[in-house]
Amino acid sequence: MKAFLSILRNDVRIVLRDVKALLLLLIMPVLVISIFAKALGPLLEKSVFVEPFSIAVVDKESSVWTGILANQLNKLEILDNIYKTDEDEAREMIKRNEVAAAIVIPENITASVDRWEPEQGKVIGNSLLHLESQLIKNIAVVGSTSVSAGLAELYTIRDYEKKADIDPDQVYQDLVSANEEFINVVLARKEVFTETRQDQFEVSAVEHYAASLLAVFIMFASIPCIKLLAQERSLGISTRFIAAPTGGWQSISAKLLLSVGISMAQFLVVCLFLKSAAKGVGRLQIAPFIPVFLCTTVAAAAFSMLIASFATSPASTDLIANLSILLMAVIGGSVYPLPSLPALCRMLSALTINRWSAEGFLAALAGGDAGGISGSCKALLLLAALYFAGAIMVYRLKRRRLA
Amino acid sequence: MATNSLISVRDVTKRYRNRIALDHISFEVNKGEVFGLIGPNGAGKSTFITLLATINKPDSGDILVDGKSIVKAPGSIRKRIGYVPQEIALYPMLSAYDNLDLWAGIYGLKGQQKKQRIAAVLEYLRLGDRARDKVGTFSGGMKRRLNIAASLLHKPDILIMDEPTAGVDILSRTTIAEMIKSLKANGCTIIITSHYIDELELLCDRLAILNKGVLLHTGTLGAILEKTGKESLEALMLNLEEMR
């Protein structure tokens, strides 16, 4: 025990030498959570990566009817600004990336419809905003289809009235009124769409990102310790530990304990921050967090063992650790909500600490759902076992290669 | 077996993949003697040191330290040995004192006893005035001396030194040689490997000559030279190098 405490004290001494890095480790969580909540919070309730965008409308006819048509676009929430302009300027706006697409309404479209030979409109897309362009194209296609359907109806009326030998003026009047009625029906069509609110995120943006990012910070907290382990290995200190009464395992255990200590300090800072952010709401309970935190810490410790088993020097430790934490953060839904990620990412996320940690913390934040918490904890412990087994396998392979 | 044998190497074999690092070697090291291991690169000297220091285990055979097996009871042996690795196994960002403080703690020293022992060892290796300086700022020779100091804190009765004077200045070599003589005078058994033949000739009571994992000769320098018909250890080593 004396030897273990001596190693632990020495590790603390080394880590404390870089006070700035340590302070950064403690302050960064609060800063990053705040920035993420501010920058990405508004996107949390959206299921696609499309933010409101602008389009240009080139109305070459400029009639009452085309005006009504253009105004219908104002009702689309996804559209930010609708610039009415000419075709050349619309093309320039696309080049300047100011608009995602331009809808061109042809000249004499109303008259052409009256003549039963509707003119084709067109959509000019912006390749840099492909998804947005496709949205506008689809809106235009739906509009054109509606007009075609309406015309088909009008053809039928005309043919029947011709056969019935009705006065041509009367036929014309009937068609105009049918046309108006059809347009009114089409314009009212938006009512067929209603949105059911999912209430997927019952927590605030700050809480969501705190839950999502805690695993990232816990993993980062172990980097100074695994770097130290790599340094000891490259300097031959680890070998010296083996020849001493400590054996090698006490040095590794001391570093794991130290990284848990740093994680706990981070966790405490984040809890205080969340507590102050939840002021007035008064719902934040710290207790349900603790099992998730402990399981995340165990998984992060096993993960750091895996990194240490791969790394050969402090520099390679830094690189492997940072890249793998970043990758886990992206795949595990720490950066962007998991439901919005592609299916492959969602599948791979099962292998990340981030996913289960975030789910556990979110369950704890949303009111301490015991089922959600225990499920996440089990998954985290399973991951820890997997990482730990992986680390032992790599160590053994390395030893065999050395032998 | 010699009556005052402390270390008994018994038919030890160690393989690294397809290469035999030590091939059925057997010899004895007597209590209180300075025993030198000599041989060209790849002879198996460092492999033997890692076995004796309980870092690795032999594939077959055993080494007994005072009757205790390094395979079966490495823990009790570790308390008795001081291991000086070939690398400078110290934290460059810490001071000499802090480095020794760690190793003193690992060997169970505490309080005033620890402080006194650290100060004594630093003085012993002429590093007393640099105790609070970072090891990273030390010269190669000073680092080597501190590397040795870290293994002397618990007063081991067996000191295992792997190339302790590699790449050091003459002052540090002299200091280390004086230290070895002084430790021997106090009854410490020392096993040393070195590339400096003159150093081994001067310090060692007995030698073991290894080549490609095979123990070629063991005994006093005079006995080895007589047996091989060579004029000097240097001539013998040159002969070994030519045979490679």
XYZ file of C-alpha atoms in Angstrom:
647
model
C 0.000 0.000 0.000
C 2.888 2.323 0.874
C 4.381 1.735 -2.553
C 1.041 2.353 -4.246
C 0.540 5.624 -2.356
C 4.057 6.659 -3.247
C 3.375 6.100 -6.959
C 0.010 7.868 -6.698
C 1.611 10.872 -4.946
C 4.265 11.004 -7.633
C 1.647 10.871 -10.422
C -0.340 13.678 -8.768
C 2.896 15.681 -8.497
C 3.566 15.247 -12.224
C -0.006 16.038 -13.311
C -0.159 19.087 -11.009
C 2.988 20.459 -12.628
C 0.866 21.400 -15.651
C -1.665 23.523 -13.741
C -2.905 25.271 -16.876
C -3.808 21.981 -18.565
C -5.541 20.806 -15.410
C -7.557 24.009 -15.085
C -8.484 23.741 -18.732
C -9.703 20.194 -18.124
C -11.981 21.519 -15.377
C -13.221 24.658 -17.118
C -13.564 23.296 -20.649
C -16.682 21.188 -19.937
C -18.681 24.231 -18.858
C -17.419 26.303 -21.792
C -18.007 23.605 -24.391
C -21.466 22.720 -23.037
C -22.440 26.403 -23.150
C -21.131 26.873 -26.691
C -22.775 23.692 -27.981
C -26.081 24.562 -26.319
C -26.011 28.056 -27.817
C -24.833 27.059 -31.293
C -26.552 23.717 -31.815
C -29.438 23.956 -29.363
C -31.896 25.333 -31.961
C -31.242 22.310 -34.169
C -32.018 19.785 -31.467
C -35.681 19.499 -32.430
C -35.021 19.166 -36.127
C -34.541 15.798 -37.666
C -32.618 16.939 -40.755
C -29.604 19.106 -41.277
C -31.615 21.746 -43.250
C -31.849 25.161 -41.675
C -34.245 27.833 -43.043
C -32.932 29.065 -46.378
C -33.733 31.711 -49.022
C -34.955 31.331 -52.594
C -35.520 33.624 -55.555
C -38.801 33.794 -57.460
C -38.762 34.998 -61.055
C -42.349 35.883 -61.886
C -42.326 36.616 -65.602
C -46.093 37.057 -65.746
C -46.657 39.201 -62.633
C -50.430 38.619 -62.611
C -52.801 38.300 -59.656
C -52.707 34.525 -60.026
C -48.944 34.233 -60.111
C -48.806 36.666 -57.183
C -51.057 34.337 -55.170
C -48.850 31.432 -56.177
C -45.692 33.221 -55.055
C -47.311 34.278 -51.787
C -48.076 30.642 -51.029
C -44.329 30.157 -50.659
C -44.292 32.651 -47.776
C -46.230 30.139 -45.731
C -43.450 27.562 -45.893
C -41.527 27.706 -42.592
C -38.380 26.317 -44.139
C -38.038 29.436 -46.327
C -36.231 32.332 -44.777
C -36.385 35.043 -47.485
C -38.128 35.004 -50.860
C -36.509 37.434 -53.263
C -38.643 38.467 -56.245
C -36.256 39.257 -59.041
C -35.418 38.642 -62.734
C -33.776 35.474 -64.048
C -30.287 36.944 -64.543
C -30.167 38.347 -61.032
C -31.536 35.053 -59.658
C -28.670 33.196 -61.334
C -26.189 35.675 -59.866
C -27.729 35.186 -56.421
C -27.250 31.422 -56.771
C -23.613 31.981 -57.775
C -23.131 34.167 -54.704
C -24.750 31.358 -52.653
C -27.391 33.784 -51.389
C -30.286 31.538 -52.421
C -30.717 27.776 -52.564
C -32.812 27.821 -55.762
C -34.822 30.030 -58.080
C -38.373 29.269 -59.215
C -39.098 30.654 -62.653
C -42.798 31.197 -63.397
C -43.136 31.505 -67.198
C -44.747 34.421 -69.013
C -48.445 34.022 -69.841
C -48.825 30.963 -67.641
C -52.426 31.880 -66.787
C -53.342 32.376 -70.423
C -51.597 29.143 -71.374
C -53.626 27.279 -68.798
C -56.739 28.894 -70.216
C -55.624 27.698 -73.652
C -55.310 24.147 -72.225
C -51.599 24.247 -73.074
C -49.812 25.197 -69.835
C -46.308 26.624 -70.122
C -43.555 24.788 -68.250
C -42.029 26.556 -65.271
C -38.551 25.671 -64.063
C -36.403 25.504 -60.964
C -32.723 26.500 -61.044
C -30.884 24.711 -58.271
C -27.750 25.571 -56.286
C -25.344 22.584 -56.276
C -23.788 23.748 -53.017
C -27.201 23.535 -51.340
C -28.285 20.292 -52.964
C -30.765 19.171 -50.315
C -32.443 22.587 -50.234
C -32.608 22.683 -54.065
C -34.260 19.267 -54.077
C -36.854 20.498 -51.601
C -37.763 23.408 -53.881
C -37.817 21.118 -56.929
C -40.263 18.823 -55.122
C -42.486 21.763 -54.195
C -42.522 22.849 -57.844
C -43.243 19.309 -59.050
C -46.139 19.026 -56.617
C -47.468 22.383 -57.865
C -47.197 21.317 -61.509
C -48.885 18.008 -60.796
C -51.737 19.844 -59.134
C -52.166 22.071 -62.195
C -52.115 19.016 -64.493
C -54.724 17.289 -62.365
C -56.854 20.410 -62.431
C -56.557 20.664 -66.189
C -57.575 17.057 -66.610
C -60.702 17.898 -64.644
C -61.344 20.917 -66.846
C -60.882 18.874 -70.061
C -63.525 16.486 -68.857
C -65.989 19.312 -68.133
C -65.329 20.879 -71.561
C -65.804 17.584 -73.435
C -69.065 16.759 -71.681
C -70.468 20.250 -72.205
C -69.476 20.168 -75.902
C -71.312 16.889 -76.299
C -74.323 18.370 -74.508
C -74.239 21.236 -77.039
C -74.144 23.929 -74.399
C -73.523 27.551 -75.382
C -69.702 28.180 -75.691
C -69.953 31.316 -73.508
C -71.651 29.261 -70.823
C -68.933 26.593 -71.169
C -66.270 29.260 -70.725
C -67.968 30.648 -67.598
C -68.317 27.129 -66.153
C -64.640 26.458 -66.782
C -63.541 29.713 -65.155
C -65.609 29.019 -62.042
C -64.400 25.376 -61.956
C -60.841 26.643 -62.312
C -61.283 29.071 -59.419
C -62.861 26.387 -57.285
C -60.011 23.995 -58.067
C -57.365 26.608 -57.235
C -59.115 27.326 -53.946
C -59.097 23.627 -53.104
C -55.412 23.338 -54.040
C -54.475 26.396 -52.009
C -56.283 24.975 -49.010
C -54.426 21.686 -49.445
C -51.765 22.639 -46.875
C -54.294 21.775 -44.204
C -53.879 18.116 -44.970
C -50.508 18.289 -43.235
C -50.268 18.492 -39.474
C -47.214 17.820 -37.353
C -47.308 15.781 -34.183
C -44.827 17.120 -31.686
C -42.611 14.283 -30.436
C -41.243 15.976 -27.321
C -38.106 13.899 -27.783
C -35.994 16.283 -25.748
C -37.628 16.961 -22.454
C -34.450 18.593 -21.224
C -32.982 21.982 -22.016
C -30.247 22.384 -24.627
C -27.681 22.908 -21.842
C -28.769 19.718 -20.117
C -28.822 17.801 -23.375
C -25.254 18.774 -24.229
C -24.072 18.261 -20.667
C -25.411 14.698 -20.851
C -23.971 14.130 -24.320
C -20.553 15.598 -23.626
C -19.840 14.314 -20.118
C -18.489 11.050 -21.543
C -16.149 13.044 -23.802
C -14.776 15.008 -20.848
C -14.410 11.898 -18.724
C -12.408 10.292 -21.524
C -10.295 13.440 -21.945
C -9.575 13.412 -18.204
C -7.666 10.167 -18.622
C -5.322 11.515 -21.313
C -2.713 13.057 -18.932
C -2.535 9.746 -17.089
C -2.196 7.504 -20.130
C 0.405 9.896 -21.550
C 2.334 9.512 -18.325
C 2.030 5.749 -18.616
C 3.385 5.887 -22.181
C 6.226 8.120 -21.021
C 7.117 5.688 -18.236
C 7.151 2.903 -20.779
C 9.358 4.752 -23.257
C 11.791 5.831 -20.506
C 12.088 2.317 -19.084
C 10.476 3.334 -15.786
C 7.727 0.719 -16.227
C 10.395 -2.003 -16.458
C 11.985 -0.632 -13.330
C 8.604 -0.825 -11.575
C 8.389 -4.527 -12.473
C 11.797 -5.154 -10.883
C 10.695 -3.309 -7.719
C 8.395 -4.693 -5.009
C 5.446 -2.886 -6.635
C 5.233 -4.909 -9.820
C 3.800 -3.118 -12.853
C 0.101 -3.128 -11.939
C 0.347 -0.607 -9.085
C 1.575 2.085 -11.451
C -1.345 1.427 -13.823
C -3.845 1.384 -10.932
C -2.496 4.686 -9.594
C -3.023 6.308 -12.965
C -6.543 4.945 -13.288
C -7.358 6.261 -9.823
C -5.919 9.659 -10.698
C -7.959 9.882 -13.887
C -11.072 8.998 -11.862
C -10.163 11.837 -9.490
C -9.869 14.329 -12.357
C -13.180 13.066 -13.810
C -14.863 13.526 -10.442
C -13.631 17.106 -10.258
C -14.970 17.717 -13.767
C -18.259 16.067 -12.887
C -18.588 18.251 -9.818
C -17.978 21.403 -11.876
C -20.557 20.308 -14.471
C -23.099 19.452 -11.742
C -22.650 22.879 -10.150
C -23.065 24.470 -13.567
C -26.221 22.457 -14.280
C -27.580 23.248 -10.843
C -27.139 26.955 -11.472
C -28.567 26.633 -15.015
C -31.620 24.839 -13.605
C -32.197 27.549 -10.981
C -35.870 28.350 -10.753
C -36.824 25.056 -12.330
C -35.649 23.261 -9.245
C -35.843 19.806 -10.775
C -32.192 18.835 -11.051
C -31.407 15.805 -8.909
C -27.764 14.823 -8.677
C -28.280 11.358 -7.134
C -29.509 9.551 -10.305
C -26.385 10.840 -12.065
C -23.995 8.984 -9.798
C -24.419 5.390 -11.103
C -24.189 6.624 -14.698
C -21.098 8.671 -13.837
C -19.420 5.707 -12.131
C -20.170 3.337 -15.005
C -18.999 5.913 -17.553
C -15.782 6.337 -15.565
C -15.193 2.582 -15.492
C -15.806 2.366 -19.260
C -13.530 5.380 -19.876
C -10.804 3.785 -17.731
C -11.031 0.566 -19.756
C -10.969 2.644 -22.930
C -7.823 4.461 -21.778
C -6.232 1.062 -21.100
C -7.019 0.107 -24.678
C -5.429 3.336 -25.957
C -2.383 2.781 -23.751
C -2.018 -0.734 -25.122
C -1.809 0.605 -28.675
C 0.342 3.655 -28.012
C 4.112 3.479 -28.097
C 5.041 7.011 -27.030
C 3.428 10.039 -25.345
C 2.992 11.646 -28.781
C 1.239 8.617 -30.273
C -0.911 8.380 -27.122
C -2.025 11.959 -27.644
C -2.849 11.351 -31.282
C -4.652 8.029 -30.852
C -6.570 9.245 -27.788
C -7.711 12.538 -29.331
C -8.726 10.987 -32.639
C -10.615 8.112 -31.069
C -12.409 10.390 -28.599
C -13.405 12.675 -31.480
C -14.624 9.716 -33.536
C -16.604 8.357 -30.604
C -18.119 11.791 -29.984
C -19.357 12.025 -33.580
C -20.608 8.430 -33.890
C -21.961 8.314 -30.352
C -24.196 11.347 -30.806
C -22.299 13.746 -28.552
C -22.073 16.377 -31.272
C -25.320 15.876 -33.161
C -28.348 14.003 -31.783
C -28.241 10.300 -32.532
C -31.743 10.089 -34.166
C -30.530 12.491 -36.863
C -27.453 10.436 -37.763
C -27.372 7.868 -40.606
C -28.402 4.280 -39.825
C -24.804 3.022 -39.955
C -23.724 5.589 -37.364
C -26.642 4.685 -35.137
C -25.642 1.031 -35.356
C -21.960 1.739 -34.631
C -22.905 4.025 -31.759
C -23.673 0.908 -29.706
C -19.907 0.454 -29.402
C -19.325 3.944 -28.028
C -19.263 5.101 -24.438
C -20.884 8.356 -25.523
C -24.156 6.818 -26.585
C -24.876 4.889 -23.406
C -23.490 7.559 -21.157
C -25.620 10.231 -22.834
C -28.729 8.046 -22.661
C -28.106 7.373 -18.986
C -27.456 11.003 -18.126
C -30.491 12.119 -20.159
C -32.668 9.600 -18.328
C -31.272 10.901 -15.041
C -31.915 14.498 -16.078
C -35.407 13.772 -17.361
C -36.487 12.624 -13.944
C -34.446 9.613 -12.937
C -36.053 6.870 -15.014
C -34.566 3.850 -13.277
C -35.035 1.549 -16.279
C -33.204 3.896 -18.620
C -30.398 4.423 -16.126
C -29.830 0.751 -15.351
C -29.946 -0.189 -19.047
C -27.281 2.398 -19.836
C -25.169 1.321 -16.869
C -25.268 -2.316 -17.983
C -24.268 -1.337 -21.518
C -21.400 0.805 -20.180
C -20.109 -2.033 -18.007
C -20.328 -4.421 -20.945
C -18.341 -1.957 -23.059
C -15.793 -1.640 -20.254
C -15.368 -5.422 -20.276
C -14.963 -5.376 -24.068
C -12.355 -2.589 -24.022
C -10.505 -4.201 -21.151
C -10.416 -7.563 -22.940
C -9.187 -5.753 -26.063
C -6.420 -4.051 -24.074
C -5.242 -7.352 -22.583
C -5.286 -8.953 -26.022
C -3.161 -6.150 -27.508
C -0.723 -6.289 -24.564
C -0.359 -10.052 -24.992
C 0.136 -9.766 -28.743
C 2.797 -7.118 -28.172
C 4.574 -9.253 -25.590
C 4.448 -12.235 -27.919
C 5.869 -10.125 -30.735
C 8.650 -8.915 -28.436
C 9.341 -12.468 -27.368
C 28.319 -25.305 -6.031
C 30.547 -22.915 -4.134
C 29.843 -22.806 -0.416
C 29.249 -19.024 -0.382
C 27.150 -19.040 -3.549
C 24.387 -16.420 -3.461
C 23.038 -16.715 -6.988
C 22.768 -20.039 -8.707
C 21.978 -20.029 -12.437
C 20.699 -23.456 -13.420
C 20.415 -24.524 -17.035
C 18.617 -21.344 -18.072
C 17.220 -21.009 -21.575
C 15.405 -18.004 -22.988
C 14.119 -17.708 -26.535
C 12.838 -14.661 -28.427
C 10.734 -16.144 -31.241
C 13.169 -18.259 -33.236
C 16.321 -16.780 -31.682
C 17.910 -18.333 -28.637
C 19.001 -15.507 -26.343
C 20.330 -17.798 -23.601
C 21.130 -21.429 -24.285
C 21.236 -23.690 -21.229
C 23.586 -21.535 -19.186
C 24.669 -22.439 -15.645
C 27.013 -20.675 -13.247
C 27.263 -19.413 -9.686
C 27.733 -15.928 -8.266
C 29.317 -15.748 -4.835
C 28.205 -13.551 -2.024
C 30.009 -10.211 -1.892
C 31.735 -10.506 -5.250
C 31.576 -8.279 -8.291
C 30.574 -10.504 -11.166
C 30.932 -9.228 -14.716
C 29.004 -10.360 -17.782
C 30.860 -9.744 -20.978
C 30.218 -10.489 -24.620
C 29.534 -8.894 -27.988
C 26.191 -7.281 -28.831
C 23.408 -9.869 -28.821
C 25.376 -12.211 -26.583
C 22.509 -12.422 -24.070
C 23.892 -10.200 -21.280
C 20.857 -7.926 -20.998
C 18.505 -10.906 -21.324
C 20.199 -12.513 -18.342
C 19.936 -9.254 -16.387
C 16.158 -9.037 -17.061
C 15.759 -12.620 -15.827
C 17.753 -11.999 -12.673
C 15.854 -8.753 -12.042
C 12.579 -10.774 -12.295
C 11.370 -8.712 -15.253
C 11.190 -11.761 -17.542
C 10.946 -15.469 -16.859
C 13.189 -18.165 -18.344
C 11.650 -20.634 -20.792
C 13.390 -23.410 -18.930
C 15.786 -23.692 -16.022
C 15.789 -21.415 -12.995
C 17.847 -18.867 -11.118
C 18.007 -19.246 -7.355
C 18.785 -16.234 -5.215
C 19.767 -17.399 -1.768
C 17.840 -20.563 -2.508
C 14.689 -18.784 -3.691
C 13.476 -19.221 -7.256
C 13.008 -16.127 -9.425
C 10.108 -17.954 -11.066
C 8.341 -19.058 -7.911
C 9.167 -16.253 -5.483
C 9.959 -13.099 -7.457
C 8.355 -10.888 -4.798
C 10.848 -11.732 -2.055
C 13.780 -11.364 -4.463
C 12.646 -7.937 -5.646
C 12.987 -6.550 -2.114
C 16.621 -7.616 -1.985
C 17.819 -6.431 -5.368
C 18.651 -3.032 -6.736
C 18.161 -2.881 -10.500
C 19.968 -0.287 -12.597
C 18.508 -0.428 -16.121
C 20.474 0.454 -19.232
C 18.051 3.336 -19.944
C 17.883 6.431 -17.754
C 14.653 5.334 -16.107
C 13.905 8.637 -14.370
C 11.314 11.386 -14.796
C 13.113 14.252 -16.583
C 10.493 16.801 -15.474
C 11.038 16.073 -11.782
C 13.971 17.026 -9.588
C 16.594 14.518 -8.525
C 15.139 14.600 -5.014
C 11.571 13.961 -6.219
C 12.723 11.033 -8.357
C 14.483 9.467 -5.391
C 11.495 10.263 -3.153
C 9.339 8.034 -5.392
C 11.738 5.089 -5.296
C 12.344 5.479 -1.566
C 8.571 5.307 -1.041
C 8.283 2.243 -3.278
C 10.934 0.474 -1.174
C 9.021 1.319 2.008
C 11.146 4.147 3.405
C 9.271 6.961 5.116
C 9.622 10.106 7.194
C 13.002 11.192 8.467
C 14.618 7.904 7.499
C 13.602 8.500 3.887
C 14.957 12.053 3.839
C 18.257 10.992 5.388
C 18.675 8.095 3.006
C 17.954 10.247 -0.065
C 20.455 12.867 1.117
C 23.066 10.181 1.822
C 22.690 8.527 -1.583
C 22.857 11.883 -3.359
C 26.051 12.746 -1.513
C 27.447 9.283 -2.146
C 27.106 9.808 -5.897
C 28.220 13.464 -5.735
C 24.820 14.904 -6.635
C 24.022 16.603 -3.324
C 24.274 20.123 -4.751
C 21.859 19.320 -7.614
C 19.140 17.668 -5.517
C 16.458 20.226 -6.385
C 17.348 20.574 -10.067
C 15.266 18.904 -12.758
C 16.801 15.719 -14.096
C 16.198 16.976 -17.639
C 18.887 19.614 -17.058
C 21.534 17.069 -15.950
C 24.503 15.906 -18.023
C 24.589 12.281 -19.238
C 26.993 11.296 -16.471
C 24.886 12.884 -13.753
C 21.780 11.117 -15.050
C 23.659 7.795 -14.974
C 24.722 8.407 -11.372
C 21.188 9.314 -10.360
C 19.929 6.210 -12.180
C 22.185 4.179 -9.892
C 21.221 6.227 -6.830
C 17.566 5.248 -7.289
C 18.473 1.590 -6.876
C 20.622 2.065 -3.769
C 18.065 3.734 -1.511
C 16.904 0.522 0.195
C 20.466 -0.773 0.697
C 20.086 -3.856 -1.505
C 22.396 -6.798 -0.918
C 22.377 -7.571 -4.658
C 22.943 -4.809 -7.205
C 22.227 -5.608 -10.852
C 23.711 -3.078 -13.248
C 23.115 -3.157 -17.003
C 25.736 -1.000 -18.751
C 25.862 1.548 -15.922
C 28.667 3.601 -17.494
C 27.465 3.644 -21.115
C 28.267 6.998 -22.688
C 29.390 8.815 -19.554
C 32.316 11.136 -18.911
C 35.475 10.032 -17.125
C 34.510 11.739 -13.839
C 31.225 9.853 -13.652
C 32.938 6.570 -14.592
C 35.408 7.099 -11.774
C 32.631 7.952 -9.312
C 30.680 4.845 -10.335
C 33.813 2.657 -10.071
C 34.518 4.013 -6.578
C 30.917 3.373 -5.607
C 31.119 -0.252 -6.802
C 34.292 -0.815 -4.771
C 32.720 0.770 -1.723
C 29.537 -1.331 -2.036
C 31.623 -4.464 -2.427
C 33.532 -3.553 0.706
C 30.181 -3.378 2.509
C 29.271 -6.897 1.393
C 27.008 -6.096 -1.559
C 26.996 -8.597 -4.426
C 27.178 -6.836 -7.774
C 26.361 -8.214 -11.211
C 27.467 -5.878 -13.937
C 27.486 -5.781 -17.736
C 29.643 -3.328 -19.603
C 31.238 -2.656 -22.951
C 34.284 -1.194 -21.224
C 36.660 -4.159 -20.937
C 39.226 -2.261 -18.847
C 36.485 -1.375 -16.377
C 35.440 -4.998 -15.963
C 39.080 -6.125 -15.671
C 39.578 -3.615 -12.898
C 36.346 -4.130 -10.950
C 35.257 -7.738 -11.334
C 36.314 -10.641 -9.173
C 34.970 -13.104 -11.687
C 33.602 -12.952 -15.204
C 31.229 -14.849 -17.435
C 31.842 -14.624 -21.164
C 28.781 -15.046 -23.332
C 28.453 -15.299 -27.077
C 25.201 -15.827 -28.998
C 23.487 -16.977 -25.820
C 26.117 -19.574 -25.005
C 28.260 -19.366 -21.873
C 31.805 -19.755 -23.163
C 33.864 -19.232 -20.038
C 33.424 -18.394 -16.403
C 35.985 -17.704 -13.695
C 38.590 -15.166 -12.701
C 40.205 -13.108 -15.427
C 43.511 -14.962 -14.954
C 41.854 -18.369 -15.207
C 39.939 -17.402 -18.343
C 43.057 -16.033 -20.052
C 45.024 -19.119 -19.126
C 42.323 -21.401 -20.431
C 41.885 -19.549 -23.707
C 45.581 -18.800 -24.224
C 44.882 -15.136 -24.877
C 47.007 -12.281 -23.623
C 44.183 -10.088 -22.535
C 40.427 -9.864 -22.256
C 40.469 -7.406 -25.136
C 42.181 -9.961 -27.380
C 39.609 -12.557 -26.382
C 36.752 -10.190 -27.175
C 38.271 -9.279 -30.526
C 38.490 -12.952 -31.313
C 34.799 -13.350 -30.469
C 33.857 -10.391 -32.643
C 35.820 -11.898 -35.561
C 34.005 -15.212 -35.132
C 30.571 -13.550 -35.520
